[in-house]
Coordinates of C-alpha atoms in Angstrom, one line a residue:
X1 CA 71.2 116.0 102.8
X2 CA 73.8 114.1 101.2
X3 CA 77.1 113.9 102.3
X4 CA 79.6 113.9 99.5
X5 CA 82.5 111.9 100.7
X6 CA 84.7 112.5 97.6
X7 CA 85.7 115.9 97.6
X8 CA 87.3 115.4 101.0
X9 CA 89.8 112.6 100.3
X10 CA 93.3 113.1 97.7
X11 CA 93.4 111.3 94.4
X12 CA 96.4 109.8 93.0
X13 CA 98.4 112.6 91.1
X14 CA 101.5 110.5 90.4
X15 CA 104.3 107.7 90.8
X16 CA 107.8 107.2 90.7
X17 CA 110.5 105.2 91.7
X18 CA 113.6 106.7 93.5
X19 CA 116.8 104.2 93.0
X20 CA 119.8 104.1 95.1
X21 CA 122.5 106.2 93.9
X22 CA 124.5 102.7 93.6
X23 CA 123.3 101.5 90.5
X24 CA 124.4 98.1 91.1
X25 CA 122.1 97.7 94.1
X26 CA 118.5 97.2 94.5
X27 CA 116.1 99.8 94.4
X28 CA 115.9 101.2 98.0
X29 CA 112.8 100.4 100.5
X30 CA 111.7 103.2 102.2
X31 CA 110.4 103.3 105.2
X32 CA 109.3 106.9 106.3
X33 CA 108.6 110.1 104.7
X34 CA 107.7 113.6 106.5
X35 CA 106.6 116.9 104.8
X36 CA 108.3 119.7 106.2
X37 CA 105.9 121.3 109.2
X38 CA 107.5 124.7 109.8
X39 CA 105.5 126.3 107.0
X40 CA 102.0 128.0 105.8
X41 CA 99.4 125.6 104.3
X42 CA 99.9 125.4 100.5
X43 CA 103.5 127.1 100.8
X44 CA 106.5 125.3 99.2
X45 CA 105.3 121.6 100.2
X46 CA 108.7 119.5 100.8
X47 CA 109.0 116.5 102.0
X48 CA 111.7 113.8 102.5
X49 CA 111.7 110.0 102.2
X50 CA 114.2 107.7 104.2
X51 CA 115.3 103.5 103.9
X52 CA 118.5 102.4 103.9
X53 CA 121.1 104.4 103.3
X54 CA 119.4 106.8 101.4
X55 CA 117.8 110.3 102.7
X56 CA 115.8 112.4 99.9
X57 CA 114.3 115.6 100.3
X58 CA 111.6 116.6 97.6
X59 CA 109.4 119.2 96.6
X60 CA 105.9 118.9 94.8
X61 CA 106.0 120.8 91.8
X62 CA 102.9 123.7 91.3
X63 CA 101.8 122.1 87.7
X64 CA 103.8 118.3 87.8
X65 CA 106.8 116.4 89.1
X66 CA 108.8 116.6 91.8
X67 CA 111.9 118.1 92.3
X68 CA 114.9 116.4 94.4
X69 CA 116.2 119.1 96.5
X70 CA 118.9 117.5 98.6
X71 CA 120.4 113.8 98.5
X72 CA 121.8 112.3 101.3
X73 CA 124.2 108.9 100.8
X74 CA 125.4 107.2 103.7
X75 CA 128.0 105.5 102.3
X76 CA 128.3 103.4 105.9
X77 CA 127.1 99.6 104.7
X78 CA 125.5 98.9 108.1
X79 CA 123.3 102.0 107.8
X80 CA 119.5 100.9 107.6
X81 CA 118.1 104.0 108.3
X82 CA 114.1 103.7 109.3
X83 CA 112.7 106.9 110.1
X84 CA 113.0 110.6 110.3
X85 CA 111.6 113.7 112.0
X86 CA 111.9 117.8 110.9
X87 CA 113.1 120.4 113.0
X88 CA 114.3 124.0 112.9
X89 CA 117.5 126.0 113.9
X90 CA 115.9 128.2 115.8
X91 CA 118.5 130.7 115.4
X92 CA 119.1 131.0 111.4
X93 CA 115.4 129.0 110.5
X94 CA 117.6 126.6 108.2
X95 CA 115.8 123.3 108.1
X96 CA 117.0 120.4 110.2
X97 CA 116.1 116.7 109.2
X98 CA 116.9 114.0 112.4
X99 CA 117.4 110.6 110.9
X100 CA 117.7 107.5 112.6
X101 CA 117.9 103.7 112.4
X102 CA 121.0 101.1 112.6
X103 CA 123.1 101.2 113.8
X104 CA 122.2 103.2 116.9
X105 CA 123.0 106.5 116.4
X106 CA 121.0 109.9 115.3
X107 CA 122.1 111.9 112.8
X108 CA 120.8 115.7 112.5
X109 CA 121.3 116.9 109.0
X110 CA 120.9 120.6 107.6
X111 CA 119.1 120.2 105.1
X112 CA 120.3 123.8 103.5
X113 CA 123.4 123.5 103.4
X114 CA 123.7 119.7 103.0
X115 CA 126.4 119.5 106.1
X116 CA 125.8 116.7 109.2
X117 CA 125.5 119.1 111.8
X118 CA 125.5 116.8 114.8
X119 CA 125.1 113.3 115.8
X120 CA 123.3 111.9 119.4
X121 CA 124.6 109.1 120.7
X122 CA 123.1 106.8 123.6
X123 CA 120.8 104.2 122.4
X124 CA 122.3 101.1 122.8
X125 CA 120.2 99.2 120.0
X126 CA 118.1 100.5 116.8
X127 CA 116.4 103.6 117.2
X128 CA 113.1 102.8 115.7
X129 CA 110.8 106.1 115.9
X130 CA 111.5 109.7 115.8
X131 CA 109.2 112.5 117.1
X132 CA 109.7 116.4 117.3
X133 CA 107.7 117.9 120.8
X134 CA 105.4 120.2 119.5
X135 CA 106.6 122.8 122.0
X136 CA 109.8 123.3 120.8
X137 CA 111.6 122.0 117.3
X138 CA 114.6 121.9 120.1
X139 CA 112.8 118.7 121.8
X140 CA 113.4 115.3 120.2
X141 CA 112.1 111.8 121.0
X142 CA 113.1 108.4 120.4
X143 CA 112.3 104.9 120.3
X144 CA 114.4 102.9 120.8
X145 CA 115.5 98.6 120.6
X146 CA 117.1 98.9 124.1
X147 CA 113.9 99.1 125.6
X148 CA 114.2 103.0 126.6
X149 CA 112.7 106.5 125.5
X150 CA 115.1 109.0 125.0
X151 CA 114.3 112.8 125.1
X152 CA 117.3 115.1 123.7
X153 CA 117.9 118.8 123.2
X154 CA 119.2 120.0 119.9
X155 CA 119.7 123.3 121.4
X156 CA 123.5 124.3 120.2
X157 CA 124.0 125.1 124.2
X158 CA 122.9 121.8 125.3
X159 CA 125.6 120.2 122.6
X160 CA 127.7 118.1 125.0
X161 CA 125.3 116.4 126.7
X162 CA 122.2 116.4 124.9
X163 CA 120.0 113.9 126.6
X164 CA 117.8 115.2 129.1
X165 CA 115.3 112.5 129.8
X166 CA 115.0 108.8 129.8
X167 CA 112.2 107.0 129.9
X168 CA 113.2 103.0 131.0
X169 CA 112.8 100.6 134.1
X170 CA 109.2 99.2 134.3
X171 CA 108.1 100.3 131.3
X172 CA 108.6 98.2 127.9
X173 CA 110.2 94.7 128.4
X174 CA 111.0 94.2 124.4
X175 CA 112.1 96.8 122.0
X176 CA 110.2 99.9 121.5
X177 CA 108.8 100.4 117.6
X178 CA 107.1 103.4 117.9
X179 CA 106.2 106.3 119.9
X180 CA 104.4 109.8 119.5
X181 CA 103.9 112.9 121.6
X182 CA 100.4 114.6 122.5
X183 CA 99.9 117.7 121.4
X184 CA 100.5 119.4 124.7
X185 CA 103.9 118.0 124.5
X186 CA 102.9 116.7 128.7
X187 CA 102.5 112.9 127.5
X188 CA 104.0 110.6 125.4
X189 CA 102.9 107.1 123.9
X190 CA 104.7 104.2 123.1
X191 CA 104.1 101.1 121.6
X192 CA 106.8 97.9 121.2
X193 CA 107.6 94.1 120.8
X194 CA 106.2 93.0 123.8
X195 CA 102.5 94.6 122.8
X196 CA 101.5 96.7 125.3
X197 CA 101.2 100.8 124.9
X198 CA 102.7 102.7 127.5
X199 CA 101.4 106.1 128.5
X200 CA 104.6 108.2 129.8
X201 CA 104.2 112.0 132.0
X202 CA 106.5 114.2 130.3
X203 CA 108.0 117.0 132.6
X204 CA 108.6 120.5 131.1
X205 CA 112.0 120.4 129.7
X206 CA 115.0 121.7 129.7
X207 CA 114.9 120.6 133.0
X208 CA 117.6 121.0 135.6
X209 CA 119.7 118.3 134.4
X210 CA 119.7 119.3 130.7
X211 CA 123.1 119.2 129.7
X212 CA 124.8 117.6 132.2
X213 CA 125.6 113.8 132.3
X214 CA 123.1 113.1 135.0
X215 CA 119.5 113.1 132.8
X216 CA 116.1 112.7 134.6
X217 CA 115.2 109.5 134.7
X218 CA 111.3 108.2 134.6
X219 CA 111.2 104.6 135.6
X220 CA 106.8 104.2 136.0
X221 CA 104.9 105.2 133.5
X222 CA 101.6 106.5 134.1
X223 CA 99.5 104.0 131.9
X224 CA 100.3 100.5 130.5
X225 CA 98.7 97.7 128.8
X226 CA 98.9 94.7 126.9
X227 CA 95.3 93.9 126.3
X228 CA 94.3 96.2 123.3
X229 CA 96.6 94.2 120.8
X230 CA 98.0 90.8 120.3
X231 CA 101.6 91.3 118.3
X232 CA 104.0 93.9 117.9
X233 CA 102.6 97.6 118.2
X234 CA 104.3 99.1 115.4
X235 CA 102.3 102.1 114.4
X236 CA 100.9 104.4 115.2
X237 CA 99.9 105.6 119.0
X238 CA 98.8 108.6 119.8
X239 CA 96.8 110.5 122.3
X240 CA 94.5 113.5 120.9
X241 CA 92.3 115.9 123.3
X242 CA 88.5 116.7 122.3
X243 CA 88.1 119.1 119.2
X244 CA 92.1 119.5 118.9
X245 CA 93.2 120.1 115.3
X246 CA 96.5 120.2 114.3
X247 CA 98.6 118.1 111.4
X248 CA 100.0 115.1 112.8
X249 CA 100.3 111.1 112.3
X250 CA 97.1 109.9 114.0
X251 CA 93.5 111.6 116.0
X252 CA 90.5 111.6 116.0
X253 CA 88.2 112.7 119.1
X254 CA 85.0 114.1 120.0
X255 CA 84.8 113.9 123.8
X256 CA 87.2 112.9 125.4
X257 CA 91.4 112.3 124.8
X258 CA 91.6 109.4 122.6
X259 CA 94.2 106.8 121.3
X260 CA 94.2 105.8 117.8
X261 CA 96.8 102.3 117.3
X262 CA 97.5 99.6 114.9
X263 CA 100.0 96.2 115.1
X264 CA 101.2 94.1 112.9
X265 CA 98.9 90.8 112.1
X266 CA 95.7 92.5 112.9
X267 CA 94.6 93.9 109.9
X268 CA 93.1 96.6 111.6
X269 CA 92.9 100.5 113.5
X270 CA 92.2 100.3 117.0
X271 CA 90.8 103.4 118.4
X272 CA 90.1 104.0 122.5
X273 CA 90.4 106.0 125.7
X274 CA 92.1 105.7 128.9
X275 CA 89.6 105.7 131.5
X276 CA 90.1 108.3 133.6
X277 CA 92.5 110.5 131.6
X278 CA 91.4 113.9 131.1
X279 CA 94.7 116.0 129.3
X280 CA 92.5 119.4 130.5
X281 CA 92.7 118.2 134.1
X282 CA 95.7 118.0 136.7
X283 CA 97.4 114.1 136.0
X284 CA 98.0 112.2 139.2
X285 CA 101.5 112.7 140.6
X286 CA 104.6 110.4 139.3
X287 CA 104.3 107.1 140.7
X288 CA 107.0 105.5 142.8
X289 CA 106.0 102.1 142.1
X290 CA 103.7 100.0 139.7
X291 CA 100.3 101.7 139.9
X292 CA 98.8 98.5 140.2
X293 CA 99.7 95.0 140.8
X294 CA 102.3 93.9 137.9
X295 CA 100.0 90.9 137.1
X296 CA 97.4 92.9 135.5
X297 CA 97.1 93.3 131.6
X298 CA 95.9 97.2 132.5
X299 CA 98.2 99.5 135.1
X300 CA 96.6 102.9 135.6
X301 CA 97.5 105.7 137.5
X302 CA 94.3 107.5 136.5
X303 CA 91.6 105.3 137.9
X304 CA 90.5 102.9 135.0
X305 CA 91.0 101.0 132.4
X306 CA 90.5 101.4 128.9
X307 CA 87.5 101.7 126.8
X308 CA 87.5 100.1 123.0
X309 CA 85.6 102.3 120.8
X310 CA 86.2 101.7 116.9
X311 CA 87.8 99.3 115.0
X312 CA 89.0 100.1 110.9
X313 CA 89.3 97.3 108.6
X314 CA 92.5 97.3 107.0
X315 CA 93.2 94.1 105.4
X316 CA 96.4 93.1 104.1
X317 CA 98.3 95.4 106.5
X318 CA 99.9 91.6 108.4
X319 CA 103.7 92.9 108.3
X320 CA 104.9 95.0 110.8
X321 CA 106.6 98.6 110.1
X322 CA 103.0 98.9 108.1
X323 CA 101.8 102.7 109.6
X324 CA 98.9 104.8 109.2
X325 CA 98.0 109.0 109.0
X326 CA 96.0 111.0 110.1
X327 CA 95.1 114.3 108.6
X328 CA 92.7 117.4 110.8
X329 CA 92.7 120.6 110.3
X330 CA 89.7 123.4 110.9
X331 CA 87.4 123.6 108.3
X332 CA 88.3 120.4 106.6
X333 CA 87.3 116.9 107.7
X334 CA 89.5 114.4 109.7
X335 CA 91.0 111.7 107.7
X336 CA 92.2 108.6 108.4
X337 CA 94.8 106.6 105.8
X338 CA 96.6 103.4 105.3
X339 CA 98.4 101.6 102.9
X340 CA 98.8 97.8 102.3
X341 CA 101.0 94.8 100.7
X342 CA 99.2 95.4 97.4
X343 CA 99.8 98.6 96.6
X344 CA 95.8 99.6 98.0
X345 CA 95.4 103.5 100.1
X346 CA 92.4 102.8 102.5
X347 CA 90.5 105.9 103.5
X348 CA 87.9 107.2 106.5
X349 CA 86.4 110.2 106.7
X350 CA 86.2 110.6 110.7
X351 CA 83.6 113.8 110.5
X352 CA 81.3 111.2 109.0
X353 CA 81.6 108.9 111.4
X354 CA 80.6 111.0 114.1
X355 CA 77.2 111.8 112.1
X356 CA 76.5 108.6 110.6
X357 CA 73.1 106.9 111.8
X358 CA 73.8 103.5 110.4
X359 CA 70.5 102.2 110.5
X360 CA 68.9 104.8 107.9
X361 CA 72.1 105.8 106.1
X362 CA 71.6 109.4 106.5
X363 CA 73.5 111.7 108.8
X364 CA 72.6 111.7 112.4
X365 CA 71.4 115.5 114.3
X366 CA 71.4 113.8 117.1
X367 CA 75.2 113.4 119.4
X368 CA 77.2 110.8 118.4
X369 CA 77.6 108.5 121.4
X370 CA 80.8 106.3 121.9
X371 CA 79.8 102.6 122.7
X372 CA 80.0 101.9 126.5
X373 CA 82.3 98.4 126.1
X374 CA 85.1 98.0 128.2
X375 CA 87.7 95.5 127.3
X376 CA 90.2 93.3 129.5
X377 CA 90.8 90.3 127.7
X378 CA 94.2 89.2 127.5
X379 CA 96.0 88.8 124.3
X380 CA 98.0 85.9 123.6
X381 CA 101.4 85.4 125.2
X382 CA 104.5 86.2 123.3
X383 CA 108.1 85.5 123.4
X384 CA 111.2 87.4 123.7
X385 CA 111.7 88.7 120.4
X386 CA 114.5 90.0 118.2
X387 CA 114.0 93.0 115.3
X388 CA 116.7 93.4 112.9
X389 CA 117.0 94.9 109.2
X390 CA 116.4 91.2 107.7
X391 CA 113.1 91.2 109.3
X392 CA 111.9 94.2 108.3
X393 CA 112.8 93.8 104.5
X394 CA 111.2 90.3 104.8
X395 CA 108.5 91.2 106.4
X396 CA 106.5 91.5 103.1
X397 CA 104.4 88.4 101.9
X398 CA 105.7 86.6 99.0
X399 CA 103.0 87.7 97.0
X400 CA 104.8 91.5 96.9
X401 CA 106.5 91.9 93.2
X402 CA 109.7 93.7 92.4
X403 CA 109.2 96.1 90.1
X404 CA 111.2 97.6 87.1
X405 CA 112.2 100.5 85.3
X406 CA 110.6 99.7 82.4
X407 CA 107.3 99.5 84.8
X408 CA 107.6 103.5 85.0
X409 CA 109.4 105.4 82.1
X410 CA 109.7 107.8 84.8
X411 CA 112.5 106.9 86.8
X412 CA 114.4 109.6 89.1
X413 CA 117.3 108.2 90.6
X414 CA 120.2 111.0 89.9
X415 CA 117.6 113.4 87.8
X416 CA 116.5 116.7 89.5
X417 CA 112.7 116.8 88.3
X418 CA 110.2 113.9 87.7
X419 CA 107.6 114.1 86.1
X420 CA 104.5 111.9 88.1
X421 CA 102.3 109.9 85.5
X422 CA 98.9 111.2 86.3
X423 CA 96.1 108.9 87.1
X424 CA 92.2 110.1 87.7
X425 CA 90.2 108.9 90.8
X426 CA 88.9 105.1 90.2
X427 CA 85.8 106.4 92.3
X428 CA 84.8 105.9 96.4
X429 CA 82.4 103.1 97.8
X430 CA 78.9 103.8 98.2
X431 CA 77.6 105.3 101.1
X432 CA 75.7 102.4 102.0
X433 CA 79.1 100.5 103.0
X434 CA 79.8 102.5 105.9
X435 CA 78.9 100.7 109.3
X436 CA 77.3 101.5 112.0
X437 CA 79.4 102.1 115.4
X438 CA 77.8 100.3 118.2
X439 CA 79.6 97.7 118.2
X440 CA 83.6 98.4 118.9
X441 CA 84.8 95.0 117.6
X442 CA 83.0 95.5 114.2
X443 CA 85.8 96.7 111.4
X444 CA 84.6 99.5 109.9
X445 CA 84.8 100.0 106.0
X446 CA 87.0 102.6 104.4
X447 CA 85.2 105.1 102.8
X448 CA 87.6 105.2 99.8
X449 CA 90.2 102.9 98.4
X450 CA 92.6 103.3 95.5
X451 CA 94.7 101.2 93.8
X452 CA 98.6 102.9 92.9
X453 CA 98.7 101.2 89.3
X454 CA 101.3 99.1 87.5
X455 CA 103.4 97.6 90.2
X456 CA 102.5 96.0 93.9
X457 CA 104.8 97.4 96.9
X458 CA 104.3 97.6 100.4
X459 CA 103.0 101.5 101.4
X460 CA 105.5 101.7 104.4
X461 CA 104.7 105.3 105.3
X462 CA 102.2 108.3 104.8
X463 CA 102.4 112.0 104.7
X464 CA 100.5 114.7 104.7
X465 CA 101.7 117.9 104.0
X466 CA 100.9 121.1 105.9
X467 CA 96.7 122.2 105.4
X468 CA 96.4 118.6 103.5
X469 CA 96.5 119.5 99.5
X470 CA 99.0 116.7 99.3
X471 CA 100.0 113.1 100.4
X472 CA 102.8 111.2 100.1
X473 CA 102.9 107.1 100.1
X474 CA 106.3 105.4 100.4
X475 CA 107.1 102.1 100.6
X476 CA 109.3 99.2 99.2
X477 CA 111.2 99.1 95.6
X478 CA 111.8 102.6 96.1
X479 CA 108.8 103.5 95.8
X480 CA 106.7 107.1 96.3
X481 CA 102.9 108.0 95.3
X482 CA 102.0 111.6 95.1
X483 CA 98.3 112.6 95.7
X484 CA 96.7 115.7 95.7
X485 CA 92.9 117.4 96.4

């Protein structure tokens, strides 16, 4: 049998570019984008973009185009904002978009009625990463430049003092970039600066000190190490159980809870296991000191190591603030994306992985066996490091082009509609490119590439909306990609 690897991956539908609303500046660089997850499959697909001091909320149209729903101008000239997360008031079901970046503050927007509903204060640096638990639209994590994890309630009853729980203390030693919940909502990855991925134990909140000015504090985390990458962890960690599907930013697992993460200057996808963690089983009890001895690359509270299992080959992803996607859902295949410097959307079918006999190129009856290596090397020492806005912007090689107007002819900035130019499927590699997976330190191809035409940005950021029809890309010179299957 062969396996058709097309009809499971989105082709390019259509391009734009989204100006600031200050016509006298440059065209805005964004940095995240998030469809709106509080909805059916196929139903209403929104999705917002953020960079700077710019916040758009979009929806694809049925036939063509897009149509700007909401515009939010910050007209604050420090505001660099980076990233963004969806909620829901619980109470009325309007939509709630959490917005963060520099300076350090959170904003929580309603995205109905256009009003700035509340803003969290407490980091004391750039908040870098936003998550949503998925227990609760009320449970909100971030990532913070201070070196901490806060946890907040956007429960209306918890308004005074929303932070419940901090995350800090022997954990991270640099600023944290990125961060993402499992999908029990029990655990918590982080990855920063100082390149190591922590693994935190999240208790079930609201806890006893929600709302008051006395949060819980988690100083151990349960899991740390620096040995799986060599620079900043920037995107994406996060841990997935065997067989789970659900919508989110990274998984892929067969066996056993897994760990999917990328850093900048790598050019590629990591993807591994804690040793020893099972997310069906009871975790080990909070630790009151370092699980191991602080020398070691690897602390574990669960017994192990780590084990490397796959590597993806994503060249041209150097820059930091570069992330990845994952799509899985039941009765469609797992899929793995990325975007580069030069414009270029990588693509892996994960279900073909798993059947893939890589020595006769034809799919594999038998059970797809993860390789047995076990890695402890150390990566290369860093130093202190500093992440500001600058950086960020420049962290694209020369080699990125600005764009124009003129590139388009379908420019949006103030319009309420525009029409994507639509471009067919330049085709996906052969089958016979795929590699075979017993060997963990051997990048494996994408499956599909494609090229967005007629100008080269940096993809910053991918989406996928609810059951996986559509994708967004977003990226630098204002830039955003629809694609569609």
């Amino acid at each position: 049998m062969t396996r058709s690897f097309e009809l499971e991956f989105p082709t390019i539908k259509g391009y734009a570019r989204i100006n600031s609303l200050d016509k006298l500046q440059e065209p805005t660089s964004f940095f995240d984008c998030k469809f709106y997850p509080y909805t059916n499959p196929g139903v209403d697909p929104v999705f917002a973009v953020v960079g700077e001091g710019e916040t758009v909320v979009c929806r694809k149209l049925p036939e063509s185009g897009v149509e700007i729903l909401r515009w939010f101008h910050d007209d604050d000239k420090e505001v660099s904002l980076n990233s963004c997360a969806w909620s829901q008031d619980l109470a009325s079901g309007d939509p709630l978009l959490c917005v963060s970046g520099s300076p350090s503050s959170i904003k929580v927007l309603n995205v109905k009625t256009g009003q700035l509903i509340r803003t969290l204060i407490g980091h004391g640096k750039e908040v870098n990463d936003l998550a949503v638990s998925p227990l609760s639209p009320t449970i909100l994590a971030s990532a913070s430049m201070d070196h901490s994890v806060r946890l907040w309630s956007l429960d209306p009853q918890h308004k005074k003092q929303p932070c419940m729980l901090i995350c800090a203390g022997e954990g991270h030693k640099e600023g944290l970039l990125t961060l993402s919940f499992h999908h029990t909502g029990k655990f918590l990855l982080t990855g920063a600066m100082d390149c190591v991925v922590i693994l935190w134990v999240i208790p079930e909140l609201p806890d006893e000190n929600s709302g008051i000015d006395k949060p819980t504090i988690i100083h151990y985390p349960h899991f740390s190490t620096s040995a799986i990458h060599t620079d900043f962890v920037d995107w994406q960690v996060l841990v997935l159980p065997a067989f789970t599907l659900l919508l989110t930013h990274n998984s892929v697992a067969w066996y056993n809870d897994l760990v999917l993460s990328k850093c900048a200057g790598e050019n590629k996808i990591v993807l591994w296991r804690i040793e020893g963690f099972d997310s069906s089983k009871p975790f080990p009890p909070a630790p009151s000191s370092s699980p191991t001895p602080e020398f070691r690359a690897t602390r574990s509270a669960f017994g192990g190591t780590f084990q490397r299992l796959l590597q993806f080959d994503a060249i041209e992803t150097n820059p930091f603030y570069m992330r990845f996607s994952l799509f899985t859902q039941p009765h469609r295949h797992p899929i793995l994306v990325i975007g580069n410097e030069k414009s270029k959307v990588f693509w892996w079918d994960l279900q073909s992985i798993e059947a893939w006999d890589g020595q006769n190129a034809t799919p594999n009856n038998d059970t797809f066996k993860f390789p047995g290596t076990s890695s402890s090397s150390k990566p290369k020492k860093g130093v202190a490091r500093q992440l500001s806005k600058q950086q960020r912007e420049s962290s694209i090689s020369s080699s990125t082009t600005a764009a124009t107007n003129s590139a388009f002819g379908h420019s949006i900035a103030g319009a309420s509609t525009a029409s994507f130019e639509d471009r067919g499927d330049r085709g996906a590699p052969k089958a016979e490119k795929k590699f075979s997976t017993d060997d963990p330190f051997r990048k494996l191809l994408p499956h599909r590439t494609q090229v967005v035409p007629r100008v080269t940005f940096a993809a910053r950021q991918i989406a996928w909306s609810v059951g996986g029809d559509w994708m967004v890309v977003c990226g630098d010179q204002g830039m955003i990609a629809v694609f569609g299957r």
